Amino acid sequence: MISKLREETQQLHKEIEKDNLAGLIMDHSIGLEDYKTLLLQNYVSYKVVEKIVQPYLTNFKTTKSEQLYKDLKTLEVDTSIVNLFENAITCDNKYEALGAAYVVEGSVLGGMMIAKELKNCKELSGIETHHFFNGDRNNISGWKNFLKQINAEEFTEEEKLQASNKAKETFKFFGKVFSEIKTTRIQSVN
């Protein structure tokens, strides 16, 4: 099942990454406002997707949106924009939830790479603690638990299709959030 999800979403994943502000971390050129935007984009995406997955996957435990929220509060960024996206994606069953969870949990490896490069970003040197991009190897435990869950099950072709379609839809949702939330729309909490 994992190989099917990876194969089915590979192109979308690449398309979303190419325009992602995280690239500015990788080349160490990110400024504080772009970093705030990146955190907010991720917060909205994860918060909405985590919420739709939880009712169908009782073992789904993630702290991604909580970590992002801590970073955003530290940087005094208003997070209320999440309300505009709350109904932009839904899950109707366990298999769709697995597809959406694949996108959420699969991001951990990229996050680890990004975390390594943050210390080389001069514009972010004033940030003492990064909660989301923290580089903690324990973050991988969610991915490992997800793999165990998915590998312990047998899936029909229809169930695989539902999961892969929802994974693709979830990547598109992330892309929508990333394109609609731009640096110029970031507001500080006063």
PDB file of C-alpha atoms in Angstrom:
ATOM      1  CA  MET A   1       0.000   0.000   0.000  1.00  0.00           C
ATOM      2  CA  ILE A   2       2.783   2.478   0.881  1.00  0.00           C
ATOM      3  CA  SER A   3       4.456   1.964  -2.472  1.00  0.00           C
ATOM      4  CA  LYS A   4       1.136   2.634  -4.235  1.00  0.00           C
ATOM      5  CA  LEU A   5       0.630   5.849  -2.256  1.00  0.00           C
ATOM      6  CA  ARG A   6       4.194   6.966  -2.951  1.00  0.00           C
ATOM      7  CA  GLU A   7       3.895   6.176  -6.650  1.00  0.00           C
ATOM      8  CA  GLU A   8       0.481   7.819  -7.016  1.00  0.00           C
ATOM      9  CA  THR A   9       1.528  11.060  -5.283  1.00  0.00           C
ATOM     10  CA  GLN A  10       5.128  11.434  -6.405  1.00  0.00           C
ATOM     11  CA  GLN A  11       4.448  14.016  -9.132  1.00  0.00           C
ATOM     12  CA  LEU A  12       2.157  16.133  -6.947  1.00  0.00           C
ATOM     13  CA  HIS A  13       4.700  16.038  -4.149  1.00  0.00           C
ATOM     14  CA  LYS A  14       7.402  17.368  -6.484  1.00  0.00           C
ATOM     15  CA  GLU A  15       5.146  20.111  -7.842  1.00  0.00           C
ATOM     16  CA  ILE A  16       4.285  21.376  -4.367  1.00  0.00           C
ATOM     17  CA  GLU A  17       7.890  21.269  -3.174  1.00  0.00           C
ATOM     18  CA  LYS A  18       9.267  23.283  -6.087  1.00  0.00           C
ATOM     19  CA  ASP A  19       7.358  26.439  -5.078  1.00  0.00           C
ATOM     20  CA  ASN A  20       7.572  25.889  -1.317  1.00  0.00           C
ATOM     21  CA  LEU A  21       9.246  28.487   0.873  1.00  0.00           C
ATOM     22  CA  ALA A  22      11.189  25.669   2.549  1.00  0.00           C
ATOM     23  CA  GLY A  23      13.588  25.891  -0.387  1.00  0.00           C
ATOM     24  CA  LEU A  24      14.704  29.232   1.029  1.00  0.00           C
ATOM     25  CA  ILE A  25      15.763  27.428   4.194  1.00  0.00           C
ATOM     26  CA  MET A  26      17.694  24.874   2.207  1.00  0.00           C
ATOM     27  CA  ASP A  27      19.685  27.639   0.469  1.00  0.00           C
ATOM     28  CA  HIS A  28      19.845  29.703   3.701  1.00  0.00           C
ATOM     29  CA  SER A  29      18.220  32.804   2.168  1.00  0.00           C
ATOM     30  CA  ILE A  30      14.916  32.808   4.067  1.00  0.00           C
ATOM     31  CA  GLY A  31      13.896  35.968   5.896  1.00  0.00           C
ATOM     32  CA  LEU A  32      11.729  36.180   8.986  1.00  0.00           C
ATOM     33  CA  GLU A  33       8.519  37.149   7.148  1.00  0.00           C
ATOM     34  CA  ASP A  34       8.862  34.241   4.706  1.00  0.00           C
ATOM     35  CA  TYR A  35       9.550  31.913   7.639  1.00  0.00           C
ATOM     36  CA  LYS A  36       6.374  33.096   9.373  1.00  0.00           C
ATOM     37  CA  THR A  37       4.485  32.451   6.152  1.00  0.00           C
ATOM     38  CA  LEU A  38       5.947  28.958   5.815  1.00  0.00           C
ATOM     39  CA  LEU A  39       4.955  28.128   9.386  1.00  0.00           C
ATOM     40  CA  LEU A  40       1.430  29.488   8.885  1.00  0.00           C
ATOM     41  CA  GLN A  41       0.980  27.600   5.608  1.00  0.00           C
ATOM     42  CA  ASN A  42       2.010  24.394   7.310  1.00  0.00           C
ATOM     43  CA  TYR A  43      -0.080  25.090  10.407  1.00  0.00           C
ATOM     44  CA  VAL A  44      -3.248  25.575   8.378  1.00  0.00           C
ATOM     45  CA  SER A  45      -2.572  22.496   6.244  1.00  0.00           C
ATOM     46  CA  TYR A  46      -1.756  20.179   9.142  1.00  0.00           C
ATOM     47  CA  LYS A  47      -4.445  21.502  11.484  1.00  0.00           C
ATOM     48  CA  VAL A  48      -7.226  20.949   8.940  1.00  0.00           C
ATOM     49  CA  VAL A  49      -6.012  17.529   7.790  1.00  0.00           C
ATOM     50  CA  GLU A  50      -5.333  16.262  11.323  1.00  0.00           C
ATOM     51  CA  LYS A  51      -8.896  17.201  12.276  1.00  0.00           C
ATOM     52  CA  ILE A  52     -10.493  15.253   9.416  1.00  0.00           C
ATOM     53  CA  VAL A  53      -8.326  12.163   9.966  1.00  0.00           C
ATOM     54  CA  GLN A  54      -8.826  11.754  13.737  1.00  0.00           C
ATOM     55  CA  PRO A  55     -12.427  10.408  13.677  1.00  0.00           C
ATOM     56  CA  TYR A  56     -11.417   7.510  11.438  1.00  0.00           C
ATOM     57  CA  LEU A  57      -7.985   6.588  12.815  1.00  0.00           C
ATOM     58  CA  THR A  58      -8.103   6.178  16.574  1.00  0.00           C
ATOM     59  CA  ASN A  59      -4.352   5.464  16.767  1.00  0.00           C
ATOM     60  CA  PHE A  60      -3.469   8.610  14.831  1.00  0.00           C
ATOM     61  CA  LYS A  61      -1.450  10.766  17.203  1.00  0.00           C
ATOM     62  CA  THR A  62       0.431  13.761  15.900  1.00  0.00           C
ATOM     63  CA  THR A  63       1.681  17.000  17.379  1.00  0.00           C
ATOM     64  CA  LYS A  64       2.572  18.765  14.141  1.00  0.00           C
ATOM     65  CA  SER A  65      -0.093  21.473  14.288  1.00  0.00           C
ATOM     66  CA  GLU A  66       0.549  21.964  18.027  1.00  0.00           C
ATOM     67  CA  GLN A  67       4.262  22.483  17.366  1.00  0.00           C
ATOM     68  CA  LEU A  68       3.504  24.906  14.555  1.00  0.00           C
ATOM     69  CA  TYR A  69       1.053  26.799  16.767  1.00  0.00           C
ATOM     70  CA  LYS A  70       3.783  27.263  19.416  1.00  0.00           C
ATOM     71  CA  ASP A  71       6.165  28.644  16.791  1.00  0.00           C
ATOM     72  CA  LEU A  72       3.525  31.007  15.435  1.00  0.00           C
ATOM     73  CA  LYS A  73       2.559  32.271  18.887  1.00  0.00           C
ATOM     74  CA  THR A  74       6.222  32.895  19.721  1.00  0.00           C
ATOM     75  CA  LEU A  75       6.499  34.933  16.506  1.00  0.00           C
ATOM     76  CA  GLU A  76       3.162  36.678  17.260  1.00  0.00           C
ATOM     77  CA  VAL A  77       1.418  35.485  14.092  1.00  0.00           C
ATOM     78  CA  ASP A  78      -2.377  35.457  13.968  1.00  0.00           C
ATOM     79  CA  THR A  79      -3.569  31.922  13.141  1.00  0.00           C
ATOM     80  CA  SER A  80      -7.268  32.671  12.651  1.00  0.00           C
ATOM     81  CA  ILE A  81      -6.899  32.283   8.874  1.00  0.00           C
ATOM     82  CA  VAL A  82      -7.221  28.527   9.500  1.00  0.00           C
ATOM     83  CA  ASN A  83     -10.990  29.099   9.701  1.00  0.00           C
ATOM     84  CA  LEU A  84     -11.099  29.934   5.995  1.00  0.00           C
ATOM     85  CA  PHE A  85      -9.874  26.440   5.100  1.00  0.00           C
ATOM     86  CA  GLU A  86     -11.741  24.264   7.622  1.00  0.00           C
ATOM     87  CA  ASN A  87     -14.188  22.788   5.118  1.00  0.00           C
ATOM     88  CA  ALA A  88     -11.891  22.698   2.100  1.00  0.00           C
ATOM     89  CA  ILE A  89     -11.173  18.979   2.499  1.00  0.00           C
ATOM     90  CA  THR A  90     -13.044  16.107   4.133  1.00  0.00           C
ATOM     91  CA  CYS A  91     -12.704  12.381   4.834  1.00  0.00           C
ATOM     92  CA  ASP A  92     -15.577   9.947   4.526  1.00  0.00           C
ATOM     93  CA  ASN A  93     -13.981   6.723   5.732  1.00  0.00           C
ATOM     94  CA  LYS A  94     -10.936   5.015   7.178  1.00  0.00           C
ATOM     95  CA  TYR A  95      -9.239   4.490   3.808  1.00  0.00           C
ATOM     96  CA  GLU A  96      -9.486   8.131   2.845  1.00  0.00           C
ATOM     97  CA  ALA A  97      -8.144   8.996   6.304  1.00  0.00           C
ATOM     98  CA  LEU A  98      -5.172   6.698   5.702  1.00  0.00           C
ATOM     99  CA  GLY A  99      -4.438   8.507   2.440  1.00  0.00           C
ATOM    100  CA  ALA A 100      -4.565  11.898   4.156  1.00  0.00           C
ATOM    101  CA  ALA A 101      -2.488  10.626   7.103  1.00  0.00           C
ATOM    102  CA  TYR A 102       0.136   9.390   4.641  1.00  0.00           C
ATOM    103  CA  VAL A 103       0.733  12.988   3.551  1.00  0.00           C
ATOM    104  CA  VAL A 104       0.872  14.269   7.140  1.00  0.00           C
ATOM    105  CA  GLU A 105       3.156  11.569   8.515  1.00  0.00           C
ATOM    106  CA  GLY A 106       5.301  11.231   5.413  1.00  0.00           C
ATOM    107  CA  SER A 107       6.450  14.835   5.716  1.00  0.00           C
ATOM    108  CA  VAL A 108       8.626  14.082   8.727  1.00  0.00           C
ATOM    109  CA  LEU A 109      11.728  13.148   6.731  1.00  0.00           C
ATOM    110  CA  GLY A 110      11.706  16.402   4.785  1.00  0.00           C
ATOM    111  CA  GLY A 111      11.171  18.269   8.036  1.00  0.00           C
ATOM    112  CA  MET A 112      14.285  16.658   9.488  1.00  0.00           C
ATOM    113  CA  MET A 113      16.367  17.874   6.529  1.00  0.00           C
ATOM    114  CA  ILE A 114      14.942  21.375   6.840  1.00  0.00           C
ATOM    115  CA  ALA A 115      15.670  21.452  10.584  1.00  0.00           C
ATOM    116  CA  LYS A 116      19.355  20.765   9.928  1.00  0.00           C
ATOM    117  CA  GLU A 117      19.597  23.822   7.684  1.00  0.00           C
ATOM    118  CA  LEU A 118      17.791  26.306   9.960  1.00  0.00           C
ATOM    119  CA  LYS A 119      20.938  27.013  11.957  1.00  0.00           C
ATOM    120  CA  ASN A 120      22.542  28.303   8.738  1.00  0.00           C
ATOM    121  CA  CYS A 121      19.794  30.880   8.108  1.00  0.00           C
ATOM    122  CA  LYS A 122      21.181  34.186   9.404  1.00  0.00           C
ATOM    123  CA  GLU A 123      17.817  35.965   9.338  1.00  0.00           C
ATOM    124  CA  LEU A 124      16.373  33.392  11.769  1.00  0.00           C
ATOM    125  CA  SER A 125      19.252  33.418  14.257  1.00  0.00           C
ATOM    126  CA  GLY A 126      17.153  35.352  16.795  1.00  0.00           C
ATOM    127  CA  ILE A 127      14.710  32.458  17.182  1.00  0.00           C
ATOM    128  CA  GLU A 128      15.823  30.465  20.197  1.00  0.00           C
ATOM    129  CA  THR A 129      13.591  27.399  19.811  1.00  0.00           C
ATOM    130  CA  HIS A 130      12.011  25.841  16.747  1.00  0.00           C
ATOM    131  CA  HIS A 131       9.138  23.615  17.816  1.00  0.00           C
ATOM    132  CA  PHE A 132       8.110  22.258  14.403  1.00  0.00           C
ATOM    133  CA  PHE A 133      11.419  22.150  12.572  1.00  0.00           C
ATOM    134  CA  ASN A 134      13.203  20.915  15.695  1.00  0.00           C
ATOM    135  CA  GLY A 135      15.281  18.064  14.232  1.00  0.00           C
ATOM    136  CA  ASP A 136      14.213  15.693  17.002  1.00  0.00           C
ATOM    137  CA  ARG A 137      14.666  12.102  15.823  1.00  0.00           C
ATOM    138  CA  ASN A 138      11.628  11.104  17.924  1.00  0.00           C
ATOM    139  CA  ASN A 139       9.441  12.847  15.333  1.00  0.00           C
ATOM    140  CA  ILE A 140       9.937   9.784  13.143  1.00  0.00           C
ATOM    141  CA  SER A 141       7.914   7.649  15.576  1.00  0.00           C
ATOM    142  CA  GLY A 142       4.619   8.861  14.051  1.00  0.00           C
ATOM    143  CA  TRP A 143       5.777   7.735  10.611  1.00  0.00           C
ATOM    144  CA  LYS A 144       6.893   4.362  11.986  1.00  0.00           C
ATOM    145  CA  ASN A 145       3.562   3.837  13.750  1.00  0.00           C
ATOM    146  CA  PHE A 146       1.721   4.765  10.576  1.00  0.00           C
ATOM    147  CA  LEU A 147       3.776   2.240   8.591  1.00  0.00           C
ATOM    148  CA  LYS A 148       2.997  -0.490  11.153  1.00  0.00           C
ATOM    149  CA  GLN A 149      -0.707   0.258  10.942  1.00  0.00           C
ATOM    150  CA  ILE A 150      -0.832   0.273   7.177  1.00  0.00           C
ATOM    151  CA  ASN A 151       1.381  -2.809   6.801  1.00  0.00           C
ATOM    152  CA  ALA A 152      -0.774  -4.782   9.261  1.00  0.00           C
ATOM    153  CA  GLU A 153      -3.821  -4.546   7.005  1.00  0.00           C
ATOM    154  CA  GLU A 154      -4.977  -6.078   3.772  1.00  0.00           C
ATOM    155  CA  PHE A 155      -6.619  -3.681   1.324  1.00  0.00           C
ATOM    156  CA  THR A 156      -9.002  -4.300  -1.538  1.00  0.00           C
ATOM    157  CA  GLU A 157      -8.309  -2.527  -4.810  1.00  0.00           C
ATOM    158  CA  GLU A 158     -11.207  -0.160  -4.059  1.00  0.00           C
ATOM    159  CA  GLU A 159      -9.755   0.695  -0.631  1.00  0.00           C
ATOM    160  CA  LYS A 160      -6.327   1.322  -2.168  1.00  0.00           C
ATOM    161  CA  LEU A 161      -7.956   3.599  -4.730  1.00  0.00           C
ATOM    162  CA  GLN A 162      -9.802   5.545  -2.026  1.00  0.00           C
ATOM    163  CA  ALA A 163      -6.581   6.004  -0.042  1.00  0.00           C
ATOM    164  CA  SER A 164      -4.493   7.078  -3.038  1.00  0.00           C
ATOM    165  CA  ASN A 165      -7.181   9.470  -4.297  1.00  0.00           C
ATOM    166  CA  LYS A 166      -7.384  11.107  -0.868  1.00  0.00           C
ATOM    167  CA  ALA A 167      -3.590  11.328  -0.634  1.00  0.00           C
ATOM    168  CA  LYS A 168      -3.562  13.144  -3.978  1.00  0.00           C
ATOM    169  CA  GLU A 169      -6.395  15.401  -2.851  1.00  0.00           C
ATOM    170  CA  THR A 170      -4.479  16.134   0.366  1.00  0.00           C
ATOM    171  CA  PHE A 171      -1.356  17.145  -1.554  1.00  0.00           C
ATOM    172  CA  LYS A 172      -3.540  19.416  -3.698  1.00  0.00           C
ATOM    173  CA  PHE A 173      -5.044  20.874  -0.527  1.00  0.00           C
ATOM    174  CA  PHE A 174      -1.565  21.630   0.815  1.00  0.00           C
ATOM    175  CA  GLY A 175      -0.745  23.267  -2.531  1.00  0.00           C
ATOM    176  CA  LYS A 176      -3.925  25.364  -2.364  1.00  0.00           C
ATOM    177  CA  VAL A 177      -3.092  26.557   1.152  1.00  0.00           C
ATOM    178  CA  PHE A 178       0.503  27.316   0.182  1.00  0.00           C
ATOM    179  CA  SER A 179      -0.572  29.343  -2.869  1.00  0.00           C
ATOM    180  CA  GLU A 180      -3.335  31.244  -1.069  1.00  0.00           C
ATOM    181  CA  ILE A 181      -1.402  32.202   2.059  1.00  0.00           C
ATOM    182  CA  LYS A 182       1.354  34.588   1.074  1.00  0.00           C
ATOM    183  CA  THR A 183       3.732  36.759   3.070  1.00  0.00           C
ATOM    184  CA  THR A 184       1.730  39.902   2.351  1.00  0.00           C
ATOM    185  CA  ARG A 185      -1.320  38.406   4.157  1.00  0.00           C
ATOM    186  CA  ILE A 186       0.461  37.576   7.401  1.00  0.00           C
ATOM    187  CA  GLN A 187      -0.782  39.581  10.336  1.00  0.00           C
ATOM    188  CA  SER A 188       0.715  39.869  13.755  1.00  0.00           C
ATOM    189  CA  VAL A 189      -1.277  39.349  16.893  1.00  0.00           C
ATOM    190  CA  ASN A 190      -1.540  42.642  18.748  1.00  0.00           C
TER     191      ASN A 190
END
